[in-house]
XYZ file of C-alpha atoms in Angstrom:
583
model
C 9.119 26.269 58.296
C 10.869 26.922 55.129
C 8.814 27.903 52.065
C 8.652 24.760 49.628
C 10.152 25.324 45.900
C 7.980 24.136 42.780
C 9.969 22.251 40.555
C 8.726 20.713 37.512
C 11.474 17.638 35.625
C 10.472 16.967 31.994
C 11.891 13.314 30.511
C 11.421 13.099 27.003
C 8.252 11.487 27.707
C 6.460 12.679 30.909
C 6.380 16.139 33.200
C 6.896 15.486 36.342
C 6.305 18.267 39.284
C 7.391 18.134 43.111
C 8.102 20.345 45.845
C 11.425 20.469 47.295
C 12.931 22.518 50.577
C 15.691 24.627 49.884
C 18.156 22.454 51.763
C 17.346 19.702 49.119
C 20.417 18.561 47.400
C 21.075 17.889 43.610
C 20.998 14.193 44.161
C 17.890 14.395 46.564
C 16.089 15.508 43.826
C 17.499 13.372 40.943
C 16.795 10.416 43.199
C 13.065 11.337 43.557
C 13.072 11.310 40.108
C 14.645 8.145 39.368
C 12.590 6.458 41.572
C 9.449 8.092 40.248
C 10.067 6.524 36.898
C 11.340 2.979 37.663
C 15.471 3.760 36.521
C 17.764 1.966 37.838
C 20.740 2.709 35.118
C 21.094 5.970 36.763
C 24.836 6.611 35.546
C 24.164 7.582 32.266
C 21.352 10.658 32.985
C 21.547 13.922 34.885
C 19.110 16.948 35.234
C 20.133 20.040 33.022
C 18.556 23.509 33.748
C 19.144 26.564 31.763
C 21.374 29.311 34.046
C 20.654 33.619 34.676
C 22.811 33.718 31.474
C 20.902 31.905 29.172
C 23.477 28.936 28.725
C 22.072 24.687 29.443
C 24.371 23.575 32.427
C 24.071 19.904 34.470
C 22.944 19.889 37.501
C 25.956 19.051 40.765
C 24.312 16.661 42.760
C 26.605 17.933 45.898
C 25.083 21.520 46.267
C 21.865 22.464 46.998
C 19.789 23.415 44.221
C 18.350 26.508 45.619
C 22.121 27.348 45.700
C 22.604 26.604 41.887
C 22.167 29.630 39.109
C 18.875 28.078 38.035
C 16.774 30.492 35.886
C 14.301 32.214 38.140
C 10.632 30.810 37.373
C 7.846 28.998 39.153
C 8.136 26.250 38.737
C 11.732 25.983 38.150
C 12.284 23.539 35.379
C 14.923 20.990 34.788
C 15.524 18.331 32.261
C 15.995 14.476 32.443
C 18.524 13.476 30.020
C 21.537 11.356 29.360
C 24.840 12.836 29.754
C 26.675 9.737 29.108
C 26.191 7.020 26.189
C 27.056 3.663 25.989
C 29.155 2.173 23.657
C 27.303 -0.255 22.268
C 23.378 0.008 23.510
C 22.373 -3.809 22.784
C 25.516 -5.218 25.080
C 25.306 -2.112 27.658
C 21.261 -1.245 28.166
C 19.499 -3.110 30.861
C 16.102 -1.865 31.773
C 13.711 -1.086 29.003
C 12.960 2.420 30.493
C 16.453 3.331 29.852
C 16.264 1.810 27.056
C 13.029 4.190 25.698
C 14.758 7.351 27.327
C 17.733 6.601 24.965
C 15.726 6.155 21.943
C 13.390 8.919 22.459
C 16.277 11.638 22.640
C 18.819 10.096 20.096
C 15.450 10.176 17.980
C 15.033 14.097 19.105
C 18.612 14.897 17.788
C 18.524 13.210 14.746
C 15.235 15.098 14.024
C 16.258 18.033 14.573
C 19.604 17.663 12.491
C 21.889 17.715 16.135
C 23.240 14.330 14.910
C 23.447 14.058 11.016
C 21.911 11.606 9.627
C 21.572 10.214 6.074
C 18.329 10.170 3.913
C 18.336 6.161 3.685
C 18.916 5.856 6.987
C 16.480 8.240 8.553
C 13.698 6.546 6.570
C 14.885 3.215 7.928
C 14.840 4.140 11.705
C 11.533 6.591 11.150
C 10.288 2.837 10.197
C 11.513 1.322 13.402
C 10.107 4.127 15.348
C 6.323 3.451 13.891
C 6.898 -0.059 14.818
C 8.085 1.660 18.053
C 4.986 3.744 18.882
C 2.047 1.414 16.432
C 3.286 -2.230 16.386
C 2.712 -4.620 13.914
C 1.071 -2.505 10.524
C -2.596 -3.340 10.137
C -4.144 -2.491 6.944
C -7.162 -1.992 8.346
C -6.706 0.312 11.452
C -3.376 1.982 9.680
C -5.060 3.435 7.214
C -3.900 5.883 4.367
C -2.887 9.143 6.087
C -2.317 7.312 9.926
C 1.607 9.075 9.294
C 0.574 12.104 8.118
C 0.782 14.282 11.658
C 3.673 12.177 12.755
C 7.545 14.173 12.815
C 9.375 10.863 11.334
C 12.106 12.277 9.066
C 14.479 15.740 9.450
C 13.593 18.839 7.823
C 16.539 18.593 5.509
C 15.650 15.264 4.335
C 12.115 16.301 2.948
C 13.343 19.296 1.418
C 16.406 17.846 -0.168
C 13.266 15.160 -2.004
C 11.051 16.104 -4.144
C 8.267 13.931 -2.488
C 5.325 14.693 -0.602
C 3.880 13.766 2.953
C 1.452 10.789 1.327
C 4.769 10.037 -0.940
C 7.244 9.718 2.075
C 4.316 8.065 3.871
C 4.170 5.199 1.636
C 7.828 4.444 1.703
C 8.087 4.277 5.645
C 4.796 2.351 5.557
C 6.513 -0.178 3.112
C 9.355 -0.582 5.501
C 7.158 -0.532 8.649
C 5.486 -3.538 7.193
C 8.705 -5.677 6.637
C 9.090 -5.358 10.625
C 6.207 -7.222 11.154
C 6.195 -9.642 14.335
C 8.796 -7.600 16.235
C 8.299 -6.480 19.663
C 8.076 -2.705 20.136
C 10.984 -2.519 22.723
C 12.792 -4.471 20.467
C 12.250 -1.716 17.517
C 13.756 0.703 19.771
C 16.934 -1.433 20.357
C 17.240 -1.685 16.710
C 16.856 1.851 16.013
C 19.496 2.992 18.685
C 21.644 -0.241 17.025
C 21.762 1.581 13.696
C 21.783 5.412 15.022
C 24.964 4.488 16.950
C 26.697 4.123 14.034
C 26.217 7.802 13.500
C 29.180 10.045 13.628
C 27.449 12.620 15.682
C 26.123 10.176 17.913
C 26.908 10.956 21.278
C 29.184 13.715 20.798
C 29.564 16.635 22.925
C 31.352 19.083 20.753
C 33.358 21.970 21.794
C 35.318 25.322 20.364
C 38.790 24.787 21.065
C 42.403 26.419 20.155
C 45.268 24.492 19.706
C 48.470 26.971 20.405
C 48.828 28.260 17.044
C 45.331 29.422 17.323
C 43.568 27.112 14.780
C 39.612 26.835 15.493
C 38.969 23.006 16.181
C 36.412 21.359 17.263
C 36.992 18.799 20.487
C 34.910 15.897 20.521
C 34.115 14.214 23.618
C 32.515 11.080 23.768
C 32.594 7.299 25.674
C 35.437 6.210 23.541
C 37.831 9.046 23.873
C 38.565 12.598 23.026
C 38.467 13.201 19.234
C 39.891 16.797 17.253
C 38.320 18.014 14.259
C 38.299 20.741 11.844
C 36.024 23.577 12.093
C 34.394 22.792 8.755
C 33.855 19.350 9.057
C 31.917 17.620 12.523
C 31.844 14.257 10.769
C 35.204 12.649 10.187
C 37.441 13.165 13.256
C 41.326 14.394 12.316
C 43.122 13.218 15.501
C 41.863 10.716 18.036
C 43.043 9.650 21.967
C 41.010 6.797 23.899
C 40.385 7.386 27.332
C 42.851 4.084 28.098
C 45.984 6.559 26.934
C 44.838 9.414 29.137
C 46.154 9.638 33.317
C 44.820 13.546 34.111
C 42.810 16.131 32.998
C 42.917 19.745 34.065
C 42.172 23.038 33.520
C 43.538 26.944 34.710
C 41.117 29.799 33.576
C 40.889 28.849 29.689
C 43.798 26.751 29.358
C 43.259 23.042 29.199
C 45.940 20.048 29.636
C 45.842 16.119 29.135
C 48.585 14.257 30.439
C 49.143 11.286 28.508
C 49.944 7.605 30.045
C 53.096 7.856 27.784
C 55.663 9.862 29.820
C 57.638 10.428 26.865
C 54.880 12.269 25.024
C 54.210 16.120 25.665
C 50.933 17.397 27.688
C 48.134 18.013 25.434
C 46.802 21.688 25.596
C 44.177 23.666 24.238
C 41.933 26.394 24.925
C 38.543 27.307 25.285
C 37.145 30.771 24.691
C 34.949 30.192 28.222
C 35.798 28.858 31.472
C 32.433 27.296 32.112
C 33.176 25.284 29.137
C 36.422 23.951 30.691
C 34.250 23.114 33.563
C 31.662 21.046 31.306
C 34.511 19.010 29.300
C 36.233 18.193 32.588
C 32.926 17.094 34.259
C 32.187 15.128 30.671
C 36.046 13.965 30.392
C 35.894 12.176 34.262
C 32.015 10.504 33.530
C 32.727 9.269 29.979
C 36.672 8.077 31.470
C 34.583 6.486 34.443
C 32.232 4.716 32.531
C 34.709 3.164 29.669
C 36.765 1.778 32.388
C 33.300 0.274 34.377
C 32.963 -1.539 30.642
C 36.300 -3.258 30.641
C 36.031 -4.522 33.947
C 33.954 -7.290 35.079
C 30.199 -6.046 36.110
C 29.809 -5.079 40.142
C 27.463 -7.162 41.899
C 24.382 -4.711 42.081
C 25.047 -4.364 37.449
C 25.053 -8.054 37.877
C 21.725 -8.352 39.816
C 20.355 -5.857 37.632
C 21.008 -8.217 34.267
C 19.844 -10.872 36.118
C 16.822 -9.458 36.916
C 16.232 -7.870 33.184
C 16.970 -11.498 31.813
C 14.090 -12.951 34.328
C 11.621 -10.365 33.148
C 12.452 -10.421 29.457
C 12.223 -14.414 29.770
C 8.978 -13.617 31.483
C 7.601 -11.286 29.055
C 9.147 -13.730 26.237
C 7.001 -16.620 27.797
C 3.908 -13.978 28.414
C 4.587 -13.130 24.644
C 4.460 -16.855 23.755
C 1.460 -17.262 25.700
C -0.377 -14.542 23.936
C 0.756 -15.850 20.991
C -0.303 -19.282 21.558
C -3.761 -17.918 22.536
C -3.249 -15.454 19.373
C -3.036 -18.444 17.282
C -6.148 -20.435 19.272
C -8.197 -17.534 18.660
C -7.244 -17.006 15.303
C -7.502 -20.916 14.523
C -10.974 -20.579 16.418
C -11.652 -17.609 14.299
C -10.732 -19.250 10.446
C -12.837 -22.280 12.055
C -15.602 -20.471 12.781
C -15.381 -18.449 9.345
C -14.737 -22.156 7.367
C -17.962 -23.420 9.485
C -19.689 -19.930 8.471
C -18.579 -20.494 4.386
C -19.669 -23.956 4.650
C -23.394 -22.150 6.214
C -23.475 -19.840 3.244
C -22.765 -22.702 0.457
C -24.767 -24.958 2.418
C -27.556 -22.331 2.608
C -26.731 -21.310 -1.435
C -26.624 -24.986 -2.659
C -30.531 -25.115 -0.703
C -31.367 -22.134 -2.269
C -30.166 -23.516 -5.461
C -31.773 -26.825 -4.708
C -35.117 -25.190 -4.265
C -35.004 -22.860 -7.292
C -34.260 -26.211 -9.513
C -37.128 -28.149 -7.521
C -39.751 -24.680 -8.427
C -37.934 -24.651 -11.817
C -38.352 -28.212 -12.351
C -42.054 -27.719 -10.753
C -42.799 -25.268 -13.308
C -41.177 -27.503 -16.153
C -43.739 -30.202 -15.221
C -46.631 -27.961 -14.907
C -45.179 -26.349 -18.745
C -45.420 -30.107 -19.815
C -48.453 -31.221 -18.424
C -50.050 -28.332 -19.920
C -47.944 -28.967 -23.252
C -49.632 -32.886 -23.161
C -53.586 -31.742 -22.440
C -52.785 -28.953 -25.170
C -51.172 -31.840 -27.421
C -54.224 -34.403 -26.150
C -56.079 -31.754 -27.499
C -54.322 -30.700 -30.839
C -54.493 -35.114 -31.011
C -58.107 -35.456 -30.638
C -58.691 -32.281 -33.097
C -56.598 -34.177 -35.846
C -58.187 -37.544 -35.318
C -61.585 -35.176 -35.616
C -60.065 -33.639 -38.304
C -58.841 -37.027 -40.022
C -62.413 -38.394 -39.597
C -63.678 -35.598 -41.042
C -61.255 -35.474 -43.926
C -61.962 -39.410 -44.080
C -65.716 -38.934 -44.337
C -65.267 -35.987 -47.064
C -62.685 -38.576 -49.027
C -65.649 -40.558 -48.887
C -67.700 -38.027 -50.377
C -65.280 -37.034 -52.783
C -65.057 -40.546 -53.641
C -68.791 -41.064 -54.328
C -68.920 -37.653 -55.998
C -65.902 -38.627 -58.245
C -68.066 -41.920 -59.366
C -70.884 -39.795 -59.936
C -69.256 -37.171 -62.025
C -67.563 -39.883 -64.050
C -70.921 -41.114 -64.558
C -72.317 -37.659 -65.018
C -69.515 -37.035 -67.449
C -70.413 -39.989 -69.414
C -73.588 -39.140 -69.581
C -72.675 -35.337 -71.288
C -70.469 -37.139 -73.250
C -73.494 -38.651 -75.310
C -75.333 -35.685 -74.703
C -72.214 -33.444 -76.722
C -72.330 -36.250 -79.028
C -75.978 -35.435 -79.705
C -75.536 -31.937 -79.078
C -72.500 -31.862 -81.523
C -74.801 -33.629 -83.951
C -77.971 -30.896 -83.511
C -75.353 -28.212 -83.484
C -73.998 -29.535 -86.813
C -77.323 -29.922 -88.357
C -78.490 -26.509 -87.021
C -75.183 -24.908 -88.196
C -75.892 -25.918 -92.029
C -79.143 -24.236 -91.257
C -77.419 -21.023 -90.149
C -74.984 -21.483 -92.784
C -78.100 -21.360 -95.514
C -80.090 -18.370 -93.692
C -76.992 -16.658 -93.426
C -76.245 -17.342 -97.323
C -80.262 -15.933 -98.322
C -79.751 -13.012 -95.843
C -76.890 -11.852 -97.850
C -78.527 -12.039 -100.797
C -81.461 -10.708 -99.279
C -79.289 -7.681 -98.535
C -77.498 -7.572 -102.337
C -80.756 -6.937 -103.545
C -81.950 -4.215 -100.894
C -78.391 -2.453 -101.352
C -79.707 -2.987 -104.942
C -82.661 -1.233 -104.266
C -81.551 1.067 -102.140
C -78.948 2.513 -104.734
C -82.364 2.670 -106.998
C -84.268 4.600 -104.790
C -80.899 7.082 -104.377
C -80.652 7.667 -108.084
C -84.596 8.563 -108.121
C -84.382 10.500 -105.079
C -81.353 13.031 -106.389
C -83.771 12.726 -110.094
C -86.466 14.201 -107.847
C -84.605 16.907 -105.905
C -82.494 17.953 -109.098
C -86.078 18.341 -110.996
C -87.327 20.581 -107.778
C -84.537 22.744 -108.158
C -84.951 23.530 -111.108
C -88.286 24.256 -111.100
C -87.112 26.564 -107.953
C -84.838 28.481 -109.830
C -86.890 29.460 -112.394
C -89.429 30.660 -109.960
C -87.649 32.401 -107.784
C -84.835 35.066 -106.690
C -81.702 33.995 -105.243
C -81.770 32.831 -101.600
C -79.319 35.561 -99.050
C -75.741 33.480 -97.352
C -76.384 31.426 -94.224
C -74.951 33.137 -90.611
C -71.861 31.356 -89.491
C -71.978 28.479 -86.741
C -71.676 28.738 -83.372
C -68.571 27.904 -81.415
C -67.956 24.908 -79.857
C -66.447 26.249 -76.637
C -65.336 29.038 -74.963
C -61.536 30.501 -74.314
C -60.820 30.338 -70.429
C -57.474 32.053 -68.994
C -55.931 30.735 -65.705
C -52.785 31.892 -63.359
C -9.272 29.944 -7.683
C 26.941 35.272 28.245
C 32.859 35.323 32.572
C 33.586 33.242 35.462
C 36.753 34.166 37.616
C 39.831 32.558 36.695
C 39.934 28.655 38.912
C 41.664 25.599 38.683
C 40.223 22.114 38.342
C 42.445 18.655 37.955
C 41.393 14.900 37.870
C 43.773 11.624 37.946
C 41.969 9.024 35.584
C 43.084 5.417 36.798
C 43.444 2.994 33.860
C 44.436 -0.531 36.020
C 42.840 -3.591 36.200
C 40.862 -3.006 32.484
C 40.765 -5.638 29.763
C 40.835 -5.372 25.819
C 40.919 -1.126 26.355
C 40.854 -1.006 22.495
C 38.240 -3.173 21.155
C 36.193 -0.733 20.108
C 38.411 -0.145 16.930
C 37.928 -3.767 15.977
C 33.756 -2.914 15.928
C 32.038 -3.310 12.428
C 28.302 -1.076 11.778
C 25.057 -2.457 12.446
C 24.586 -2.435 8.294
C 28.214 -4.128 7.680
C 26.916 -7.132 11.135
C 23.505 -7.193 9.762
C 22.881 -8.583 6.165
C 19.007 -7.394 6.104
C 19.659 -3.884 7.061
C 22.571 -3.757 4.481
C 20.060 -4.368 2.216
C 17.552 -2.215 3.335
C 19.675 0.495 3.234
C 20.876 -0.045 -0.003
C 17.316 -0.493 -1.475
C 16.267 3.002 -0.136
C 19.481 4.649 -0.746
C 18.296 3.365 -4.880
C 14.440 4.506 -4.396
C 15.512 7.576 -2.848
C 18.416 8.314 -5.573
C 15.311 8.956 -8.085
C 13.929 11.821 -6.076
C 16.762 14.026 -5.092
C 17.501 17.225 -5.281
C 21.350 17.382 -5.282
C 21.487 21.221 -5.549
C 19.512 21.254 -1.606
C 22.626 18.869 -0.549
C 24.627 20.625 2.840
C 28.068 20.561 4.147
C 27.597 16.856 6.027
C 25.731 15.926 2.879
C 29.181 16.567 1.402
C 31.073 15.253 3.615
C 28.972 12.004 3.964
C 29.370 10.839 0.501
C 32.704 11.839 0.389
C 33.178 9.226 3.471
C 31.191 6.500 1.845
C 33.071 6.689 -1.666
C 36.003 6.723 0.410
C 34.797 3.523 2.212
C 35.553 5.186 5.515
C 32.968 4.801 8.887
C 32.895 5.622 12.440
C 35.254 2.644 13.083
C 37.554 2.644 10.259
C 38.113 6.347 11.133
C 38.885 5.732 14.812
C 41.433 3.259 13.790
C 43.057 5.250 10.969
C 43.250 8.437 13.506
C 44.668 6.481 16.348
C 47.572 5.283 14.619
C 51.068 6.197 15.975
C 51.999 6.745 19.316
C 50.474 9.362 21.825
C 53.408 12.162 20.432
C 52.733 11.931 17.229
C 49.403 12.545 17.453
C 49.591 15.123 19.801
C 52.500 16.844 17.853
C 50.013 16.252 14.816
C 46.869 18.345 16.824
C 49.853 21.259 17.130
C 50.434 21.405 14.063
C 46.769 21.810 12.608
C-alpha cells in the first residue's frame, strides 16, 4: 500500500494536518478541508503552496498533488485563502465562517501595508476588530494596557505619529466604546464594509509591458482588469470590466484580450514570466466567472444557502433577544437586589443612628439628672446659706442696736472725757509753762557754773605755768581705716486561451454607480473625519510615503475607488485600449 503524505493546511485561524495518498487530487484535498471547517462559499478560496523555486502558486484541483511542484517538506504545507473577492461583502457573504476568513486576511494585508490604508481609517477598523475579537468594552475587565500586545494598526501608521502604544491605545479604546451593543460578526461585516473601499483591496497586481515597452502595472480584480503606472498602485489610469471582455489568452509572454467590440483592436501586453501569464489567466476566468454569477439570478443550491443563513441569523437574532431579555431580568434582578441592599444599609444606618441618638439622649438625661441633684444641692446650700445669712442679718441687726447704743453711750463718755481732757490740758498747759521757767533758770545757772568753771581752770593754769617747764607735742591720731586694693526563479514556451460568455447578465455596470461605506454611512463619515482631526495634531508629515502622497492627492481631488472607475471607463473599448498603447 502506498506510503501516506503529511500535509498540514493553515487558514488564517487554525492548522489543520491530514494524511493524503499520492493519488489524492487537488480538489480531494480542498474538499476535506472545506468540510473540516463548516464552508460552504467554496468559490472564493483555494490552497496556495510555495513551489522548488521559491515563488506562491494556487493549487489545480485536477492534478494530483503529489504531481504538483510543492516545496519538499514533511509535512508539506499549503495555505487556505481567498483567491477571489466579492464585490460588495454585505450583499455577497453568506456564512459567517466565510465571512471571518475574509476579515481575518483583508485585516493581514492591511497590516502589513499589502493594501494601503489611511491613518483614520486603520484606527477605525483596528476599533471594529477589538469589538471583533473582545465585544462590548468593559471598564472593568478591559483594563488600561488590555491593547497593549495586540497588532491593531500598520507599522507605517505608528511611525508616521508621534504617539505611543498607551497613546494609540486610548484612541482605539475611545472608538471601541462607541460600538457598544454590536454583535461581533457584525463588527467584522463592518470592517470588511469600510476596507472594501480600499484601492488595494482585492487586487492582484502584475508587471506588465505595453508594446512600446512602458512598465505598468495590471490590476486584476472582480470588477475588471485595471492599468496603472509603475509609480502609482492607487489610482488606476485605464480601466475594462469583465462585461466588455469575450477571450483571454496567452503565447509564451505575450498576452491578448479580445474585446466584445469587434471594431476595437486586441489588447496585448507582456509579462516578463510565463508562470505569471498562467496566474492572470487562471485569475482573469475566476474573477470573469464570478462577476457574471452576480448579475444573474442566484442558482438554487446559493439560494438554499441564503435561506438557510437568514434562518440561523433569525435564530441567533431571537437567541440574542432571548439573552438579552434574560440580560435585562438579571440585570433588573440585580439593581433590585442592590436597591433592596441600599435600602438594608440606610435602614441599618438610620438604626444605627437611631440608637446613637437614644444612648446620646440617654446620656443627656443622665447629664441632667445629675445637673438637677447637683442644682438640688447648690439649692439647699443657698437656702442654708440664706438662713445663715438671715440669722447673721439678725445678728448684725441686734449688734447694730447695740453699737448705736454703745455709741451713745461713748458719746457722753467723750463728752466727759473731752471735759477731763480740757481741764487736764490747762494743767499741762501750766506745768509745761513752770517747767520752762524751771529750765530758764537752770540754763541760768548752768551758764554760772560755766563762767566759774573756765575762772577755775584759767587760775590752774596759771599757777601751772609758773611751776613748771613746757609740756613735749602730742603723737598724731590713728587712722580711721585701712587702704585695700582689688582687681542610569523559465517555463517552456505554451499556449493557453479562454472564451468568457457575457449573455443572459443584468445591470453589468452598476458597480460604477456604487458610493463608499463613509459617503452611505453618515456615522462613519463622521468618525472618520473626527480621527482624521485628532490624528492631524500628531503627525509627522516628513515620515509620509509614496501612497501617503498619492492618497491626499486623491482626496483633495475628491476622487475614490468609484469615481475613478467611472472616469477611467469612459469612451469606447478603442480608445481606451489605443490610450494603454500609448502610455
Amino acid at each position: 500500500m502506498p506510503k501516506a503524505v503529511n500535509v498540514r493546511v493553515t487558514t488564517m485561524d487554525a492548522e489543520l494536518e491530514f494524511a493524503v495518498q499520492p493519488s489524492t487530487t487537488g480538489k480531494q484535498l480542498f474538499d476535506q478541508v472545506v468540510k473540516t471547517i463548516g464552508l460552504r462559499e467554496v468559490w472564493y478560496f483555494g490552497l496556495q503552496y510555495m513551489d522548488g523555486k521559491g515563488y506562491y502558486t494556487w493549487l489545480k484541483l485536477d492534478k494530483k498533488v503529489s504531481s504538483q511542484d510543492v516545496k519538499k517538506e514533511n509535512p508539506l504545507q499549503f495555505k487556505f485563502r481567498a483567491k477571489f473577492f466579492p464585490e460588495d461583502v454585505s450583499e455577497e457573504l453568506i456564512q459567517d465562517i466565510t465571512q471571518k476568513l475574509f476579515f481575518l486576511q483583508v485585516k493581514e494585508g492591511i497590516l502589513s501595508d499589502e493594501v494601503y490604508c489611511p491613518p483614520e481609517t486603520a484606527v477605525l477598523l483596528a476599533s471594529y476588530s477589538v469589538q471583533a475579537k473582545f465585544g462590548d468594552y468593559n471598564k472593568e475587565v478591559h483594563q488600561a494596557g488590555y491593547l497593549l500586545s495586540e497588532r491593531l494598526l500598520p507599522h507605517r501608521v505608528m511611525e508616521q505619529h508621534k504617539l505611543s502604544r498607551e497613546q494609540w491605545e486610548e484612541r482605539i479604546q475611545v472608538w471601541h466604546e462607541e460600538h457598544r451593543g454590536m454583535l461581533k460578526e457584525d463588527a467584522m461585516l463592518e470592517y470588511l464594509k469600510i476596507a472594501q473601499d480600499l484601492e488595494m483591496y482585492g487586487v492582484n497586481y502584475f508587471d506588465i509591458k505595453n508594446k512600446k515597452g512602458t512598465e505598468l502595472w495590471l490590476g486584476v480584480d472582480a470588477l475588471g482588469l485595471n492599468i496603472y503606472e509603475k509609480d502609482d498602485k492607487l489610482t488606476p489610469k485605464i480601466g475594462f470590466p469583465w462585461s466588455e471582455i469575450r477571450n483571454i489568452s496567452f503565447n509564451d509572454k505575450k498576452f491578448i484580450i479580445k474585446p466584445i467590440d469587434k471594431k476595437s483592436p486586441d489588447f496585448v501586453f507582456y509579462a516578463p514570466r510565463l508562470r505569471i501569464n498562467k496566474r492572470i489567466l487562471q485569475l482573469c476566468m475566476g474573477n470573469h466567472e464570478l462577476y457574471m454569477r452576480r448579475r444573474k439570478p442566484d442558482t438554487i443550491e446559493v439560494q438554499q444557502m441564503k435561506a438557510q443563513a437568514r434562518e440561523e441569523k433569525q435564530q441567533k437574532q431571537m437567541e440574542r433577544a432571548q439573552l438579552e431579555n434574560e440580560k435585562k431580568k438579571r440585570e433588573a434582578i440585580e439593581k433590585e437586589k442592590e436597591q433592596m441592599e441600599r435600602e438594608k444599609q440606610e435602614l441599618m444606618l438610620r438604626l444605627y443612628q437611631f440608637e446613637e441618638k437614644t444612648k446620646k439622649a440617654e446620656k443627656d438625661l443622665q447629664d441632667q439628672l445629675q445637673r438637677a441633684m447637683m442644682l438640688e444641692q447648690e439649692r439647699r446650700r443657698a437656702e442654708e446659706e440664706a438662713a445663715r445669712l438671715e440669722a447673721e442679718r439678725q445678728a448684725a441687726l441686734l449688734a447694730k442696736e447695740e453699737l448705736a447704743r454703745h455709741a451713745e453711750d461713748q458719746k457722753k463718755s467723750q463728752e466727759q472725757l473731752a471735759a477731763e481732757l480740757e481741764e487736764h490740758t490747762a494743767k499741762i498747759t501750766m506745768l509745761e509753762e513752770a517747767k520752762r521757767r524751771k529750765e530758764e533758770e537752770a540754763d541760768s545757772w548752768q551758764l554760772r557754773a560755766k563762767e566759774a568753771q573756765d575762772d577755775l581752770i584759767k587760775t590752774k593754769e596759771e599757777l601751772h605755768m609758773v611751776m613748771t617747764a613746757p609740756a613735749p607735742p602730742l603723737p598724731p591720731p590713728p587712722p580711721m581705716y585701712d587702704n585695700d586694693d582689688n582687681s542610569d526563479s523559465e517555463e517552456n514556451a505554451s499556449t493557453h486561451s479562454a472564451d468568457l460568455q457575457t449573455e443572459g447578465i443584468n445591470d453589468h455596470r452598476n458597480e460604477e454607480d456604487r458610493l463608499t461605506e463613509a459617503e452611505k454611512n453618515e456615522r462613519v463619515q463622521k468618525q472618520l473625519k473626527a480621527l482624521t482631526s485628532e490624528l492631524a495634531q500628531a503627525r509627522d508629515e516628513s515620515k509620509n510615503t509614496q501612497n501617503d502622497l498619492l492618497h491626499c492627492e486623491n482626496v483633495r481631488a475628491g476622487r475614490d475607488k468609484y469615481k475613478t472607475l467611472r472616469q477611467i471607463r469612459q469612451g469606447n473599448t478603442k480608445q481606451r485600449i489605443d490610450e494603454f498603447e500609448a502610455l
